[in-house]
Coordinates of C-alpha atoms and ligand atoms in Angstrom, one line a residue:
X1 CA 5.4 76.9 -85.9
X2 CA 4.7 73.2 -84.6
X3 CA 3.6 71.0 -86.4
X4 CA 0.4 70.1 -84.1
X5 CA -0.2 72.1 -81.0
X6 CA -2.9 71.0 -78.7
X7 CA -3.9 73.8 -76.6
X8 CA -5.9 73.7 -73.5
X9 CA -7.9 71.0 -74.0
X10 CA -10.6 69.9 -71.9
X11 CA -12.5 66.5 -72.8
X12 CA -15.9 65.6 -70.4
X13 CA -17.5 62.8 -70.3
X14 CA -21.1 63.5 -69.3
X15 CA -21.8 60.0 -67.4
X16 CA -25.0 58.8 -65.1
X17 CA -22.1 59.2 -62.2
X18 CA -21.4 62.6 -62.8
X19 CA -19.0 64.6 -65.1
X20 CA -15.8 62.7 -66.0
X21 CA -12.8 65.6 -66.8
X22 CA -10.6 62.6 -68.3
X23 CA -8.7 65.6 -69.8
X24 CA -8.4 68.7 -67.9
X25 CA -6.2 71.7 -69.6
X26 CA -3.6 69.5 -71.7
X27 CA -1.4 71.2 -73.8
X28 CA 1.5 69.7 -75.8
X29 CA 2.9 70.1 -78.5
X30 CA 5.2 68.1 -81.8
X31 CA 7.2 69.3 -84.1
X32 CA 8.7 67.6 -87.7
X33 CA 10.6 64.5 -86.9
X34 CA 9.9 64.7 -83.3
X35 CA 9.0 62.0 -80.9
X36 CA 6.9 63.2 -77.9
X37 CA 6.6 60.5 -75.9
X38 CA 3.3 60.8 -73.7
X39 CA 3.4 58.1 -70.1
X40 CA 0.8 57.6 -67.2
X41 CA -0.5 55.2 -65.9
X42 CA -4.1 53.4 -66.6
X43 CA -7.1 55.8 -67.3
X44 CA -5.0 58.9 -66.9
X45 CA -6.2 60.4 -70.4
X46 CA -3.5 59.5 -72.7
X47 CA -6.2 57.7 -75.0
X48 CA -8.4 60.4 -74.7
X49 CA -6.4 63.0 -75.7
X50 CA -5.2 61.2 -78.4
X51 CA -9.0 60.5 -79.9
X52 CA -9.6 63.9 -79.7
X53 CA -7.3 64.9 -82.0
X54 CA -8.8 62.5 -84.3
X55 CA -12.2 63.9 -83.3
X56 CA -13.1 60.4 -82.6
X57 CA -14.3 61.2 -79.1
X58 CA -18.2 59.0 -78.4
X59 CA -20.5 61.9 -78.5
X60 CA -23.0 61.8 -76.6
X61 CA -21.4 61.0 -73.6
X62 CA -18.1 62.6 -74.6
X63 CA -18.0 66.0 -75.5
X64 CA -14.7 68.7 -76.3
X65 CA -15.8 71.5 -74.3
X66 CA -12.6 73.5 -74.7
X67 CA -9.1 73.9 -75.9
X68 CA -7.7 74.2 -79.7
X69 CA -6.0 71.5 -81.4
X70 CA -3.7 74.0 -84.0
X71 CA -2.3 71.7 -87.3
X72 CA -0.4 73.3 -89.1
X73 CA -1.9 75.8 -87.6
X74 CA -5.0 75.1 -88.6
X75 CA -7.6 74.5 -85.4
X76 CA -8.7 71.0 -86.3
X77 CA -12.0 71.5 -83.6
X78 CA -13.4 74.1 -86.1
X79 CA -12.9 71.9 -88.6
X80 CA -16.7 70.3 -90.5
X81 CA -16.7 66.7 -90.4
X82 CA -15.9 66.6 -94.0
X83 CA -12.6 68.6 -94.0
X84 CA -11.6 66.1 -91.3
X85 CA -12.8 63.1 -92.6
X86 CA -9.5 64.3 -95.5
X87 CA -7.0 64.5 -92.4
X88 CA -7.9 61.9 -90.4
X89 CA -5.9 58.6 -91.8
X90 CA -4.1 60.6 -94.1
X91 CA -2.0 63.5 -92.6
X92 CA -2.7 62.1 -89.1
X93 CA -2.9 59.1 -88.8
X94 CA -3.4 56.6 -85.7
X95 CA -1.8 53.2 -84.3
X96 CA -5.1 52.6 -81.9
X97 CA -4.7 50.7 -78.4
X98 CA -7.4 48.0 -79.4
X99 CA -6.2 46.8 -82.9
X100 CA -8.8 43.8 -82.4
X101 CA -11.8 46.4 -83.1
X102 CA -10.3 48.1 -85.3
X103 CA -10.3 45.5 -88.0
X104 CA -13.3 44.6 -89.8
X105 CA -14.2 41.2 -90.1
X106 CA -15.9 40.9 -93.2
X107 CA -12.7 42.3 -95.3
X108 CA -9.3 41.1 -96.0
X109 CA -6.6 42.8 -94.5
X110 CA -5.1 43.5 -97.9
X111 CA -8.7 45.0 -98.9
X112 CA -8.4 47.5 -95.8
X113 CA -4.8 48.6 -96.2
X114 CA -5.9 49.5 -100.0
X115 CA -8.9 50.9 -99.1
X116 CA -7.2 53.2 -96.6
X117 CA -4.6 53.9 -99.5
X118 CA -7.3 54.6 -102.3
X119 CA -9.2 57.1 -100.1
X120 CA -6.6 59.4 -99.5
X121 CA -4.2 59.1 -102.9
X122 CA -4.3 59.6 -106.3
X123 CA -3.4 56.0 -107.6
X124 CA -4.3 53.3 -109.6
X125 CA -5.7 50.3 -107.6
X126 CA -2.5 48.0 -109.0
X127 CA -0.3 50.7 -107.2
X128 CA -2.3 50.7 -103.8
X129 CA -2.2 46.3 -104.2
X130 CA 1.8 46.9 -104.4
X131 CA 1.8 49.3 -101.9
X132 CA -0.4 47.2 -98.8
X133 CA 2.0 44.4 -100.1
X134 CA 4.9 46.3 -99.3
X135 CA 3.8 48.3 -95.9
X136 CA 3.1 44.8 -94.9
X137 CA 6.3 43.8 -95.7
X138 CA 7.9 46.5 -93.9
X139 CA 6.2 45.8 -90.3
X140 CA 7.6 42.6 -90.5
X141 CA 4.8 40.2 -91.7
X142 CA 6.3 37.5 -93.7
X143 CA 5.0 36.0 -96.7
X144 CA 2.7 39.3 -97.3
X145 CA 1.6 38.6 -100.9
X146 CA -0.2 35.4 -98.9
X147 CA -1.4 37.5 -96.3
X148 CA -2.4 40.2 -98.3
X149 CA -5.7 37.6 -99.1
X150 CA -6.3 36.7 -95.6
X151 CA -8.9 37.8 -93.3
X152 CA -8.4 39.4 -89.7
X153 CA -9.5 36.1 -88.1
X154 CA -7.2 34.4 -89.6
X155 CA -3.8 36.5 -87.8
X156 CA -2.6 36.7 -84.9
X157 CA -2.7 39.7 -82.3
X158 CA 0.5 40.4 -83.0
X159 CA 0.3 40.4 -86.8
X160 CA -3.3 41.9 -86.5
X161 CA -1.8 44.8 -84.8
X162 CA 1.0 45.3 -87.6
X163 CA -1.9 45.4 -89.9
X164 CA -2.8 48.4 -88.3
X165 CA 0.9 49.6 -88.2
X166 CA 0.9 49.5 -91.6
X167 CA -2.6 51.0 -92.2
X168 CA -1.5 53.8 -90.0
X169 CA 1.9 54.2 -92.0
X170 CA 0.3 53.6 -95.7
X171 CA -0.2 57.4 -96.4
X172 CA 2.7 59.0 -95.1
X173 CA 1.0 60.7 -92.5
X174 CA 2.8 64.2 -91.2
X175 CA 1.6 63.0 -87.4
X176 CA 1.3 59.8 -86.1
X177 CA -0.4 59.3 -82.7
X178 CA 0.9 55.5 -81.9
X179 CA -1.1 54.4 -78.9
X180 CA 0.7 51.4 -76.9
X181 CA 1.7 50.5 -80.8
X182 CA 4.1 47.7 -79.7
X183 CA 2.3 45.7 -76.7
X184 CA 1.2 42.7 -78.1
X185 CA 4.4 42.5 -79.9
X186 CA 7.6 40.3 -79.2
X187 CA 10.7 42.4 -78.3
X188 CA 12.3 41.8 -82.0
X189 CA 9.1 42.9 -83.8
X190 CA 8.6 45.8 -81.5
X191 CA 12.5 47.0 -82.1
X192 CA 11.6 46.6 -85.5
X193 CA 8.1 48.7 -86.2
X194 CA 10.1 51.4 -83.8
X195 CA 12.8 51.9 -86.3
X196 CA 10.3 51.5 -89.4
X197 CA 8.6 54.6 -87.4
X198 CA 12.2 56.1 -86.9
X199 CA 13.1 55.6 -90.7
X200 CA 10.2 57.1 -91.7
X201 CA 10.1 59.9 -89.4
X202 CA 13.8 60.8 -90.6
X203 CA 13.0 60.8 -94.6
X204 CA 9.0 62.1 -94.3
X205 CA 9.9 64.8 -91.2
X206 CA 7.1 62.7 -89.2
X207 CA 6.2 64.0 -86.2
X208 CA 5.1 61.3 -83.4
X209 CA 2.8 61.1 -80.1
X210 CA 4.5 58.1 -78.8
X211 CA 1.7 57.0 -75.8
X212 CA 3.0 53.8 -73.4
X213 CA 3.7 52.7 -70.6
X214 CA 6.9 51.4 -71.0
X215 CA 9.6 53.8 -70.1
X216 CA 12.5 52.2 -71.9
X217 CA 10.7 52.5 -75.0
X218 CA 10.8 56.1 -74.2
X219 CA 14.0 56.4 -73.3
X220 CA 15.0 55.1 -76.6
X221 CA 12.8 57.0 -79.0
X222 CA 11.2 60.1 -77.7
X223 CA 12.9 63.7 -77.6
X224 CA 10.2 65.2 -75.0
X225 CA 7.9 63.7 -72.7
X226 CA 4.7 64.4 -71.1
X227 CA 3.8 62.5 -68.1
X228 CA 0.2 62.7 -67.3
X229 CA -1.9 62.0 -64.5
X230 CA -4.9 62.5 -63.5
X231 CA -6.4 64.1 -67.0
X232 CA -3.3 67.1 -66.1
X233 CA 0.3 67.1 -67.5
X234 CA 2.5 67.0 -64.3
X235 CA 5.6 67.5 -66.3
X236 CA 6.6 68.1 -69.2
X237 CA 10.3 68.7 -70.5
X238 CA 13.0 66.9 -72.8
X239 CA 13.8 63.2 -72.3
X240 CA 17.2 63.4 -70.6
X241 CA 15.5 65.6 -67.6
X242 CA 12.6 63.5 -67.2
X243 CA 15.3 60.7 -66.7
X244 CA 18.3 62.6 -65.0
X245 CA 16.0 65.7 -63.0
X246 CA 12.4 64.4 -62.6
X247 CA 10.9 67.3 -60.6
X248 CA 7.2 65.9 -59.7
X249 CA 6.9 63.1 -57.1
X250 CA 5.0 61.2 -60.0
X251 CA 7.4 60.7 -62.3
X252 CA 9.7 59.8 -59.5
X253 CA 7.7 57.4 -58.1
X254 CA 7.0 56.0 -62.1
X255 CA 11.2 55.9 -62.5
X256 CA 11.3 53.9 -59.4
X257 CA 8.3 51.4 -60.0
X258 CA 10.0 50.2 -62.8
X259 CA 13.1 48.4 -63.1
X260 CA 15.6 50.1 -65.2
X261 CA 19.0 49.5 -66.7
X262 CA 20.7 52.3 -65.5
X263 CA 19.3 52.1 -62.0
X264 CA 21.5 49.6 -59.9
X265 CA 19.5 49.8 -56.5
X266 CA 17.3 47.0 -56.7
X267 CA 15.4 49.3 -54.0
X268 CA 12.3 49.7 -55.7
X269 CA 9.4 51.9 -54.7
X270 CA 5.9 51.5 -55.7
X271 CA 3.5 54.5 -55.9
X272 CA 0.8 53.9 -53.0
X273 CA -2.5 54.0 -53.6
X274 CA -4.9 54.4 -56.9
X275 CA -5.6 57.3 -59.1
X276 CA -8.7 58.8 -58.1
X277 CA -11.7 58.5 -60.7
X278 CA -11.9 61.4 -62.7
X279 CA -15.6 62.0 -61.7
X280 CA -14.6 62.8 -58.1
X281 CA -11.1 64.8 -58.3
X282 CA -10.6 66.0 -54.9
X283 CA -10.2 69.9 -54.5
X284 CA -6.2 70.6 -54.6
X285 CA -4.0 68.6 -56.2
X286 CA -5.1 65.2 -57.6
X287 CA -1.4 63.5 -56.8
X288 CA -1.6 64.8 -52.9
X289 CA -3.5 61.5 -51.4
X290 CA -0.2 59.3 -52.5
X291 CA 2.6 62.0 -52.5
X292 CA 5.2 61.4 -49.7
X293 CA 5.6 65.7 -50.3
X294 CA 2.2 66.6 -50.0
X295 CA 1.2 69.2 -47.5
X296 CA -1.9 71.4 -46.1
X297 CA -1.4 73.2 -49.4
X298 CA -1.9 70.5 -51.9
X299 CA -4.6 69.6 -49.9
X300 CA -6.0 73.8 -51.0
X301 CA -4.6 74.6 -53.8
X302 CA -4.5 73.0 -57.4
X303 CA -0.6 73.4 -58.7
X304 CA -0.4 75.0 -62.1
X305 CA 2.3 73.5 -64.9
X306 CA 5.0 76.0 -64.7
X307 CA 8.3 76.5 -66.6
X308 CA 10.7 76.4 -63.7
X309 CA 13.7 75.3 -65.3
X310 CA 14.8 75.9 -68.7
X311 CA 12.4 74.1 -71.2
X312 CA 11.1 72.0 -68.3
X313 CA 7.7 72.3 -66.4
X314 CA 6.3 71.2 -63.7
X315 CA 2.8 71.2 -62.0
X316 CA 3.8 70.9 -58.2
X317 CA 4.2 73.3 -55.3
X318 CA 7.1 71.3 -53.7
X319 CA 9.2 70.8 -57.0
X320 CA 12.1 71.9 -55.6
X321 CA 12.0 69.9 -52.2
X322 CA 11.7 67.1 -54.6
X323 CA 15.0 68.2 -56.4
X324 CA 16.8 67.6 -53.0
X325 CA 15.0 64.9 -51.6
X326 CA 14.1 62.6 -54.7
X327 CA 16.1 59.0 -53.7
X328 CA 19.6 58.9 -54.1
X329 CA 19.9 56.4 -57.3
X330 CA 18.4 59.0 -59.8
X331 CA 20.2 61.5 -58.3
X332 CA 23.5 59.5 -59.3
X333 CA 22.6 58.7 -62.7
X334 CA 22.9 62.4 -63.1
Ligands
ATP1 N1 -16.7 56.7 -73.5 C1 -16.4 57.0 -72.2 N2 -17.3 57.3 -71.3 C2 -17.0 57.6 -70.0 N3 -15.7 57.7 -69.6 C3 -14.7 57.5 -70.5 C4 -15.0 57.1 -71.8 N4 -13.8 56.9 -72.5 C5 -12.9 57.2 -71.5 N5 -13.4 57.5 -70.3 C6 -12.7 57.8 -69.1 O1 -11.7 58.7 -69.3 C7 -10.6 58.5 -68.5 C8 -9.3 58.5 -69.3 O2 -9.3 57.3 -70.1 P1 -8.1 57.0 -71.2 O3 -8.6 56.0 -72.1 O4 -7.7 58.3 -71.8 O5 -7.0 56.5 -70.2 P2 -5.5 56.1 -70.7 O6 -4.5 57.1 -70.0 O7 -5.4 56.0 -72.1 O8 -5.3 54.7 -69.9 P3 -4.7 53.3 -70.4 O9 -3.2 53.4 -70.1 O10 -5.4 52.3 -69.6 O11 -4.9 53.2 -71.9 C9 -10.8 57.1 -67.8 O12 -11.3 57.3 -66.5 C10 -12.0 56.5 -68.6 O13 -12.8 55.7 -67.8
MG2 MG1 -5.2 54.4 -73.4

């Protein structure tokens, strides 16, 4: 059984403009010491998804009109608030994109971290004090036992947004959702929260949503990858395929959008046009206004994610034109 399993789940936003679908039939799943690695590109649903696992969706205008989120095969949408007020920041627990309003003010960060600690386990308040010190110590803040005092106004982004890291990490959660954990971070600190989640994946069987926009990070840590657009998965398989044998013309036009090490050409295409608002999907498939594949059938007919090689799906009707047509350069890193 995985460990979490989101199952068809449909988010709305009920807006003055009309009904926003920001996530439309997502499924995906994570097992114990897995990274799934989840990529799109702005206002796709990644965020969304991940709140409402959390159930932390705004309601009223948000609403979870469908789907099962299954932990440990438990269906966390059934749950009353109570029940999940024992999960959330404890057995799942959440990096969030915007750390800044996350924090609160009035507190000092050694204050929240024990706080978080104290809620959820069965220790003395001496033990939760040594254990912020320590989690704050391990995402790389130095002189902790100073910071440990300090208020939020008083750190940086970047060290505001380890404070959360280390929040997120204080309770040995089984899940962590980390959403865009490591942008406001310098390349050393970000290589190092990535293999503090790594270590503790490896000795606590962690499984991780890993949700960014940067496709090296993923290449480096995750060991499937969903790659969302438009509130839909497109395609959903292991790493290596999504790399070596990317079957939509998304994820194609995301590989070559982005300068990569293992990509010589310095030919590099750029995905034309915008997403389309999620209050006004067009009928057909939402990709088919920018896809250089797209014909009078796209323009009909919504594509369904299908398994159409081993352990790898795809929600396109011209997958396998793409196969043979895709450019050259990620055909030769095959
Ligand atoms: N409270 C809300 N009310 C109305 N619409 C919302 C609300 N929250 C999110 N949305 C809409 O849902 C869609 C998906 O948003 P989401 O935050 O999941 O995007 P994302 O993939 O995380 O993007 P980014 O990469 O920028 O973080 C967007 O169109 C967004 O405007
Ligand atoms: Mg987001």
């Amino acid at each position: 059984m995985a460990l979490l399993e989101v199952k068809n789940l449909r988010t709305y936003f009920f807006t003055d403009d009309g009904v926003a679908k920001s996530v439309d039939d997502v499924s995906y799943t994570v097992n114990r010491k897995e990274t799934l690695g989840v990529v799109g590109e702005s206002g796709c649903g990644k965020s969304v998804t991940a709140l409402s696992i959390m159930r932390l969706i705004p309601m009223p205008p948000g609403r979870i009109v469908g789907g099962e989120i299954l932990f440990d095969g438990v269906d966390l949408l059934k749950l009353p608030e109570d029940d999940m007020r024992a999960i959330r920041g404890n057995k799942i627990g959440m990096i969030f994109q915007e750390p800044m309003t996350s924090l609160n003010p009035v507190f000092t960060v050694g204050n929240q971290i024990e706080e978080s600690i104290l809620l959820h386990q069965k220790v003395s308040k001496e033990e939760a004090k040594n254990r912020a010190i320590e989690m704050l110590r391990k995402v790389g803040i130095p002189a902790p036992e100073q910071r440990y005092k300090e208020y939020p106004h008083q750190l940086s982004g970047g060290m505001r947004q380890r404070v959360m890291i280390a929040i997120a990490l204080s309770c040995n959660p089984s899940v962590l959702i980390a959403d865009e954990p490591t942008t406001a971070l310098d390349v050393t600190v970000q290589a190092q929260i990535l293999e503090l989640i790594n270590e503790l994946q490896q000795t606590l069987g962690m499984g991780v949503i890993l949700i960014t926009h940067d496709l090296g990070v993923i290449a480096e840590t995750a060991d499937r990858v969903a790659v969302m657009y438009a509130s839909h998965i497109v395609e959903y398989s292991a790493v290596n395929e999504i790399y070596f044998n990317p079957l939509h013309p998304y994820t194609v036009g995301l590989l070559g959008s982005i300068p990569k090490l293992h990509i010589e050409s310095d030919r590099l295409m750029t995905i034309e046009g915008t997403v389309p608002v999620p209050t006004a999907y067009p009928v057909g498939c939402n990709f088919a206004s920018r896809c250089p594949y797209a014909t009078p059938t796209c323009l009909a007919e919504e594509p369904a994610l299908k398994e159409v090689e081993t352990g790898h799906f795809v929600a396109c009707h011209h997958w396998d034109e793409v196969k043979v047509r895709r450019p050259e350069h990620l055909v030769e890193a095959n």
